[in-house]
Amino acid sequence: MPKVAYSEEERKQIRQALVTTGLELMTRQGIQHTTVEQIYTAVGISRTFFYSFFPTKEDLIVEMLYLQQPKLIAYAQSLMDDPELSWREGVRRFLYTCCYGEKNGIAVLSVEEQRLIFRRLSEESYRTFRDKQRALFGSLLECFGVKADPARIGLFTNLSLSAMIICRAIPETLPLFAPEAAQQTIAFQINAIVDCLEQFKHKAPADGV
């Protein structure tokens, strides 16, 4: 017989379990192939109880993305602290890890997933996501020794996400792209991002982006 009442602490633990389990499943088998039923069944609660935590699957996915943000910052910092890595190699390795996120336990949204998810979010949830996203990419810039201002954060966000999206999209979503050149394309993009950040390291924000 299912439990009728849960304490606030128990609800907090269940919510955390849902987010953690969702992240594990979605990084392993993809967002589109992960169902709400798989998540709440793995946690051991009912469908109805699941929706008392998250109104939609999309709200859970966004919460899942929040969960991995501090892990990404910690990973970036660990690369910067590694004495065996140069600055360029540390930044390059971080970007490669994110581009090939599903192989490294990192959830990266495809174009289709972004459209599906953010079309269903409330305006408040969307604003919160964008604020957290800016904070994440700003923290990453600071980890890399780059002074973060709004213009730089915006550019770094777009450049990084572009590389990740293209990496996932060739050849299924972008059939006119040359799949045999996919890896070289990603390598070029990553090197260009590293070059850009290296210039930022030696230029004050007041000097321009």
PDB file of C-alpha atoms in Angstrom:
ATOM      1  CA  MET A   1       0.000   0.000   0.000  1.00  0.00           C
ATOM      2  CA  PRO A   2       1.508   3.359  -0.974  1.00  0.00           C
ATOM      3  CA  LYS A   3       2.443   5.777   1.735  1.00  0.00           C
ATOM      4  CA  VAL A   4      -0.167   8.489   2.236  1.00  0.00           C
ATOM      5  CA  ALA A   5       1.837  11.245   3.907  1.00  0.00           C
ATOM      6  CA  TYR A   6       5.456  12.319   3.468  1.00  0.00           C
ATOM      7  CA  SER A   7       7.466  14.688   5.596  1.00  0.00           C
ATOM      8  CA  GLU A   8       9.032  17.757   4.038  1.00  0.00           C
ATOM      9  CA  GLU A   9      12.448  16.119   4.301  1.00  0.00           C
ATOM     10  CA  GLU A  10      11.187  12.965   2.566  1.00  0.00           C
ATOM     11  CA  ARG A  11       9.690  15.022  -0.248  1.00  0.00           C
ATOM     12  CA  LYS A  12      12.995  16.840  -0.648  1.00  0.00           C
ATOM     13  CA  GLN A  13      14.836  13.521  -0.890  1.00  0.00           C
ATOM     14  CA  ILE A  14      12.358  12.153  -3.440  1.00  0.00           C
ATOM     15  CA  ARG A  15      12.612  15.279  -5.566  1.00  0.00           C
ATOM     16  CA  GLN A  16      16.390  15.011  -5.536  1.00  0.00           C
ATOM     17  CA  ALA A  17      16.151  11.321  -6.472  1.00  0.00           C
ATOM     18  CA  LEU A  18      13.905  12.145  -9.423  1.00  0.00           C
ATOM     19  CA  VAL A  19      16.333  14.750 -10.739  1.00  0.00           C
ATOM     20  CA  THR A  20      19.384  12.530 -10.217  1.00  0.00           C
ATOM     21  CA  THR A  21      17.724   9.495 -11.775  1.00  0.00           C
ATOM     22  CA  GLY A  22      16.434  11.558 -14.674  1.00  0.00           C
ATOM     23  CA  LEU A  23      19.912  12.901 -15.375  1.00  0.00           C
ATOM     24  CA  GLU A  24      21.435   9.399 -15.269  1.00  0.00           C
ATOM     25  CA  LEU A  25      18.829   7.972 -17.644  1.00  0.00           C
ATOM     26  CA  MET A  26      18.840  10.896 -20.055  1.00  0.00           C
ATOM     27  CA  THR A  27      22.613  11.065 -20.384  1.00  0.00           C
ATOM     28  CA  ARG A  28      22.690   7.311 -21.016  1.00  0.00           C
ATOM     29  CA  GLN A  29      19.803   6.887 -23.458  1.00  0.00           C
ATOM     30  CA  GLY A  30      18.946  10.406 -24.593  1.00  0.00           C
ATOM     31  CA  ILE A  31      16.200  12.799 -23.570  1.00  0.00           C
ATOM     32  CA  GLN A  32      13.691  11.757 -26.216  1.00  0.00           C
ATOM     33  CA  HIS A  33      14.031   8.076 -25.313  1.00  0.00           C
ATOM     34  CA  THR A  34      13.600   8.636 -21.580  1.00  0.00           C
ATOM     35  CA  THR A  35      10.044   8.589 -20.293  1.00  0.00           C
ATOM     36  CA  VAL A  36       8.500   9.941 -17.145  1.00  0.00           C
ATOM     37  CA  GLU A  37       7.392   6.387 -16.327  1.00  0.00           C
ATOM     38  CA  GLN A  38      10.970   5.123 -16.411  1.00  0.00           C
ATOM     39  CA  ILE A  39      12.021   7.838 -13.978  1.00  0.00           C
ATOM     40  CA  TYR A  40       9.260   7.560 -11.385  1.00  0.00           C
ATOM     41  CA  THR A  41       9.352   3.751 -11.543  1.00  0.00           C
ATOM     42  CA  ALA A  42      13.098   3.747 -10.858  1.00  0.00           C
ATOM     43  CA  VAL A  43      12.547   6.046  -7.863  1.00  0.00           C
ATOM     44  CA  GLY A  44       9.644   3.914  -6.628  1.00  0.00           C
ATOM     45  CA  ILE A  45       6.760   6.386  -6.678  1.00  0.00           C
ATOM     46  CA  SER A  46       3.507   6.666  -8.607  1.00  0.00           C
ATOM     47  CA  ARG A  47       2.806   8.719 -11.708  1.00  0.00           C
ATOM     48  CA  THR A  48       0.414  10.960  -9.774  1.00  0.00           C
ATOM     49  CA  PHE A  49       2.989  11.578  -7.051  1.00  0.00           C
ATOM     50  CA  PHE A  50       5.611  12.428  -9.682  1.00  0.00           C
ATOM     51  CA  TYR A  51       3.445  15.228 -11.045  1.00  0.00           C
ATOM     52  CA  SER A  52       3.176  16.735  -7.561  1.00  0.00           C
ATOM     53  CA  PHE A  53       6.880  17.551  -7.942  1.00  0.00           C
ATOM     54  CA  PHE A  54       7.085  18.461 -11.625  1.00  0.00           C
ATOM     55  CA  PRO A  55       4.074  19.651 -13.664  1.00  0.00           C
ATOM     56  CA  THR A  56       5.698  18.428 -16.893  1.00  0.00           C
ATOM     57  CA  LYS A  57       8.604  16.317 -18.068  1.00  0.00           C
ATOM     58  CA  GLU A  58      10.136  19.526 -19.392  1.00  0.00           C
ATOM     59  CA  ASP A  59      10.248  21.058 -15.896  1.00  0.00           C
ATOM     60  CA  LEU A  60      12.165  17.988 -14.706  1.00  0.00           C
ATOM     61  CA  ILE A  61      14.615  18.245 -17.613  1.00  0.00           C
ATOM     62  CA  VAL A  62      15.376  21.865 -16.794  1.00  0.00           C
ATOM     63  CA  GLU A  63      15.943  20.938 -13.146  1.00  0.00           C
ATOM     64  CA  MET A  64      18.211  18.154 -14.336  1.00  0.00           C
ATOM     65  CA  LEU A  65      20.267  20.640 -16.342  1.00  0.00           C
ATOM     66  CA  TYR A  66      20.608  22.772 -13.201  1.00  0.00           C
ATOM     67  CA  LEU A  67      21.950  19.725 -11.336  1.00  0.00           C
ATOM     68  CA  GLN A  68      24.839  19.243 -13.726  1.00  0.00           C
ATOM     69  CA  GLN A  69      25.883  22.917 -13.766  1.00  0.00           C
ATOM     70  CA  PRO A  70      28.056  22.811 -10.597  1.00  0.00           C
ATOM     71  CA  LYS A  71      29.581  19.559 -11.864  1.00  0.00           C
ATOM     72  CA  LEU A  72      30.603  21.289 -15.091  1.00  0.00           C
ATOM     73  CA  ILE A  73      32.172  24.173 -13.164  1.00  0.00           C
ATOM     74  CA  ALA A  74      34.049  21.760 -10.895  1.00  0.00           C
ATOM     75  CA  TYR A  75      35.285  19.817 -13.926  1.00  0.00           C
ATOM     76  CA  ALA A  76      36.489  22.990 -15.641  1.00  0.00           C
ATOM     77  CA  GLN A  77      38.320  24.064 -12.489  1.00  0.00           C
ATOM     78  CA  SER A  78      39.950  20.645 -12.138  1.00  0.00           C
ATOM     79  CA  LEU A  79      41.330  20.964 -15.663  1.00  0.00           C
ATOM     80  CA  MET A  80      42.693  24.425 -14.919  1.00  0.00           C
ATOM     81  CA  ASP A  81      44.324  23.096 -11.732  1.00  0.00           C
ATOM     82  CA  ASP A  82      45.932  20.113 -13.485  1.00  0.00           C
ATOM     83  CA  PRO A  83      49.691  20.851 -13.653  1.00  0.00           C
ATOM     84  CA  GLU A  84      50.113  18.443 -16.560  1.00  0.00           C
ATOM     85  CA  LEU A  85      47.758  20.414 -18.809  1.00  0.00           C
ATOM     86  CA  SER A  86      48.475  23.697 -20.505  1.00  0.00           C
ATOM     87  CA  TRP A  87      45.756  26.336 -20.359  1.00  0.00           C
ATOM     88  CA  ARG A  88      44.824  25.717 -23.997  1.00  0.00           C
ATOM     89  CA  GLU A  89      44.678  21.958 -23.565  1.00  0.00           C
ATOM     90  CA  GLY A  90      42.531  22.308 -20.441  1.00  0.00           C
ATOM     91  CA  VAL A  91      39.967  24.517 -22.184  1.00  0.00           C
ATOM     92  CA  ARG A  92      40.057  22.336 -25.298  1.00  0.00           C
ATOM     93  CA  ARG A  93      39.476  19.177 -23.264  1.00  0.00           C
ATOM     94  CA  PHE A  94      36.527  20.757 -21.467  1.00  0.00           C
ATOM     95  CA  LEU A  95      34.868  21.714 -24.751  1.00  0.00           C
ATOM     96  CA  TYR A  96      35.480  18.294 -26.291  1.00  0.00           C
ATOM     97  CA  THR A  97      33.951  16.624 -23.241  1.00  0.00           C
ATOM     98  CA  CYS A  98      30.829  18.765 -23.572  1.00  0.00           C
ATOM     99  CA  CYS A  99      30.542  18.322 -27.343  1.00  0.00           C
ATOM    100  CA  TYR A 100      30.568  14.563 -26.908  1.00  0.00           C
ATOM    101  CA  GLY A 101      28.418  14.850 -23.805  1.00  0.00           C
ATOM    102  CA  GLU A 102      26.485  11.587 -24.060  1.00  0.00           C
ATOM    103  CA  LYS A 103      29.787   9.668 -23.975  1.00  0.00           C
ATOM    104  CA  ASN A 104      30.850  11.578 -20.868  1.00  0.00           C
ATOM    105  CA  GLY A 105      27.700  11.646 -18.747  1.00  0.00           C
ATOM    106  CA  ILE A 106      26.695  15.177 -19.762  1.00  0.00           C
ATOM    107  CA  ALA A 107      23.231  15.994 -21.076  1.00  0.00           C
ATOM    108  CA  VAL A 108      23.339  18.216 -24.162  1.00  0.00           C
ATOM    109  CA  LEU A 109      20.080  19.278 -25.809  1.00  0.00           C
ATOM    110  CA  SER A 110      19.640  18.897 -29.547  1.00  0.00           C
ATOM    111  CA  VAL A 111      17.849  21.584 -31.567  1.00  0.00           C
ATOM    112  CA  GLU A 112      14.648  19.520 -31.567  1.00  0.00           C
ATOM    113  CA  GLU A 113      14.836  18.961 -27.813  1.00  0.00           C
ATOM    114  CA  GLN A 114      15.372  22.659 -27.176  1.00  0.00           C
ATOM    115  CA  ARG A 115      12.321  23.575 -29.243  1.00  0.00           C
ATOM    116  CA  LEU A 116      10.171  20.942 -27.558  1.00  0.00           C
ATOM    117  CA  ILE A 117      11.222  21.776 -24.030  1.00  0.00           C
ATOM    118  CA  PHE A 118      11.234  25.547 -24.067  1.00  0.00           C
ATOM    119  CA  ARG A 119       7.976  25.804 -25.982  1.00  0.00           C
ATOM    120  CA  ARG A 120       6.277  24.185 -22.996  1.00  0.00           C
ATOM    121  CA  LEU A 121       7.962  26.108 -20.195  1.00  0.00           C
ATOM    122  CA  SER A 122       6.276  28.991 -18.436  1.00  0.00           C
ATOM    123  CA  GLU A 123       7.755  32.470 -18.928  1.00  0.00           C
ATOM    124  CA  GLU A 124       8.973  32.448 -15.344  1.00  0.00           C
ATOM    125  CA  SER A 125      10.718  29.079 -15.767  1.00  0.00           C
ATOM    126  CA  TYR A 126      12.296  30.271 -18.997  1.00  0.00           C
ATOM    127  CA  ARG A 127      13.613  33.470 -17.389  1.00  0.00           C
ATOM    128  CA  THR A 128      15.022  31.473 -14.494  1.00  0.00           C
ATOM    129  CA  PHE A 129      16.748  29.121 -16.901  1.00  0.00           C
ATOM    130  CA  ARG A 130      18.343  31.970 -18.845  1.00  0.00           C
ATOM    131  CA  ASP A 131      19.579  33.588 -15.620  1.00  0.00           C
ATOM    132  CA  LYS A 132      21.148  30.308 -14.476  1.00  0.00           C
ATOM    133  CA  GLN A 133      22.616  29.735 -17.919  1.00  0.00           C
ATOM    134  CA  ARG A 134      24.305  33.160 -17.901  1.00  0.00           C
ATOM    135  CA  ALA A 135      25.650  32.431 -14.423  1.00  0.00           C
ATOM    136  CA  LEU A 136      27.027  29.067 -15.589  1.00  0.00           C
ATOM    137  CA  PHE A 137      28.872  30.412 -18.617  1.00  0.00           C
ATOM    138  CA  GLY A 138      30.110  33.384 -16.622  1.00  0.00           C
ATOM    139  CA  SER A 139      31.531  31.026 -13.985  1.00  0.00           C
ATOM    140  CA  LEU A 140      33.190  28.948 -16.699  1.00  0.00           C
ATOM    141  CA  LEU A 141      34.868  32.041 -18.128  1.00  0.00           C
ATOM    142  CA  GLU A 142      36.146  32.937 -14.667  1.00  0.00           C
ATOM    143  CA  CYS A 143      37.472  29.373 -14.267  1.00  0.00           C
ATOM    144  CA  PHE A 144      39.388  29.890 -17.498  1.00  0.00           C
ATOM    145  CA  GLY A 145      40.847  33.142 -16.201  1.00  0.00           C
ATOM    146  CA  VAL A 146      38.708  35.323 -18.446  1.00  0.00           C
ATOM    147  CA  LYS A 147      36.948  38.376 -17.064  1.00  0.00           C
ATOM    148  CA  ALA A 148      33.235  37.741 -17.605  1.00  0.00           C
ATOM    149  CA  ASP A 149      31.049  40.600 -18.780  1.00  0.00           C
ATOM    150  CA  PRO A 150      27.618  40.277 -20.466  1.00  0.00           C
ATOM    151  CA  ALA A 151      28.967  40.552 -24.020  1.00  0.00           C
ATOM    152  CA  ARG A 152      31.628  37.913 -23.476  1.00  0.00           C
ATOM    153  CA  ILE A 153      29.227  35.594 -21.680  1.00  0.00           C
ATOM    154  CA  GLY A 154      26.759  35.841 -24.545  1.00  0.00           C
ATOM    155  CA  LEU A 155      29.399  35.173 -27.188  1.00  0.00           C
ATOM    156  CA  PHE A 156      30.948  32.261 -25.279  1.00  0.00           C
ATOM    157  CA  THR A 157      27.496  30.768 -24.735  1.00  0.00           C
ATOM    158  CA  ASN A 158      26.599  30.905 -28.419  1.00  0.00           C
ATOM    159  CA  LEU A 159      29.962  29.651 -29.665  1.00  0.00           C
ATOM    160  CA  SER A 160      30.018  26.739 -27.210  1.00  0.00           C
ATOM    161  CA  LEU A 161      26.421  25.675 -27.764  1.00  0.00           C
ATOM    162  CA  SER A 162      26.844  25.952 -31.538  1.00  0.00           C
ATOM    163  CA  ALA A 163      29.697  23.453 -31.457  1.00  0.00           C
ATOM    164  CA  MET A 164      27.750  21.088 -29.190  1.00  0.00           C
ATOM    165  CA  ILE A 165      24.606  21.279 -31.317  1.00  0.00           C
ATOM    166  CA  ILE A 166      26.428  20.713 -34.596  1.00  0.00           C
ATOM    167  CA  CYS A 167      28.281  17.786 -33.051  1.00  0.00           C
ATOM    168  CA  ARG A 168      24.954  16.154 -32.199  1.00  0.00           C
ATOM    169  CA  ALA A 169      23.170  17.189 -35.380  1.00  0.00           C
ATOM    170  CA  ILE A 170      25.478  15.726 -38.044  1.00  0.00           C
ATOM    171  CA  PRO A 171      24.211  13.866 -40.010  1.00  0.00           C
ATOM    172  CA  GLU A 172      20.651  13.202 -38.766  1.00  0.00           C
ATOM    173  CA  THR A 173      19.376  16.767 -38.303  1.00  0.00           C
ATOM    174  CA  LEU A 174      21.731  18.408 -40.789  1.00  0.00           C
ATOM    175  CA  PRO A 175      21.722  15.994 -43.729  1.00  0.00           C
ATOM    176  CA  LEU A 176      23.379  18.474 -46.104  1.00  0.00           C
ATOM    177  CA  PHE A 177      26.482  18.665 -43.924  1.00  0.00           C
ATOM    178  CA  ALA A 178      29.346  16.303 -44.804  1.00  0.00           C
ATOM    179  CA  PRO A 179      29.369  13.611 -42.089  1.00  0.00           C
ATOM    180  CA  GLU A 180      32.891  12.483 -43.010  1.00  0.00           C
ATOM    181  CA  ALA A 181      34.157  15.928 -41.964  1.00  0.00           C
ATOM    182  CA  ALA A 182      32.173  16.117 -38.714  1.00  0.00           C
ATOM    183  CA  GLN A 183      35.098  15.537 -36.355  1.00  0.00           C
ATOM    184  CA  GLN A 184      37.322  17.988 -38.204  1.00  0.00           C
ATOM    185  CA  THR A 185      34.518  20.563 -38.094  1.00  0.00           C
ATOM    186  CA  ILE A 186      34.148  20.218 -34.325  1.00  0.00           C
ATOM    187  CA  ALA A 187      37.918  20.393 -33.856  1.00  0.00           C
ATOM    188  CA  PHE A 188      38.036  23.607 -35.910  1.00  0.00           C
ATOM    189  CA  GLN A 189      35.209  25.167 -33.892  1.00  0.00           C
ATOM    190  CA  ILE A 190      36.791  24.232 -30.575  1.00  0.00           C
ATOM    191  CA  ASN A 191      40.181  25.610 -31.586  1.00  0.00           C
ATOM    192  CA  ALA A 192      38.505  28.835 -32.716  1.00  0.00           C
ATOM    193  CA  ILE A 193      36.757  29.150 -29.337  1.00  0.00           C
ATOM    194  CA  VAL A 194      40.031  28.567 -27.505  1.00  0.00           C
ATOM    195  CA  ASP A 195      41.727  31.228 -29.667  1.00  0.00           C
ATOM    196  CA  CYS A 196      38.907  33.645 -28.836  1.00  0.00           C
ATOM    197  CA  LEU A 197      39.158  33.012 -25.089  1.00  0.00           C
ATOM    198  CA  GLU A 198      42.923  33.360 -25.208  1.00  0.00           C
ATOM    199  CA  GLN A 199      42.518  36.823 -26.705  1.00  0.00           C
ATOM    200  CA  PHE A 200      40.017  37.681 -23.959  1.00  0.00           C
ATOM    201  CA  LYS A 201      42.581  36.718 -21.306  1.00  0.00           C
ATOM    202  CA  HIS A 202      44.853  39.508 -22.488  1.00  0.00           C
ATOM    203  CA  LYS A 203      42.212  42.118 -23.175  1.00  0.00           C
ATOM    204  CA  ALA A 204      40.137  44.050 -20.642  1.00  0.00           C
ATOM    205  CA  PRO A 205      36.375  44.115 -21.238  1.00  0.00           C
ATOM    206  CA  ALA A 206      36.604  47.882 -21.702  1.00  0.00           C
ATOM    207  CA  ASP A 207      38.724  47.245 -24.797  1.00  0.00           C
ATOM    208  CA  GLY A 208      35.722  45.630 -26.441  1.00  0.00           C
ATOM    209  CA  VAL A 209      34.465  42.058 -26.750  1.00  0.00           C
TER     210      VAL A 209
END
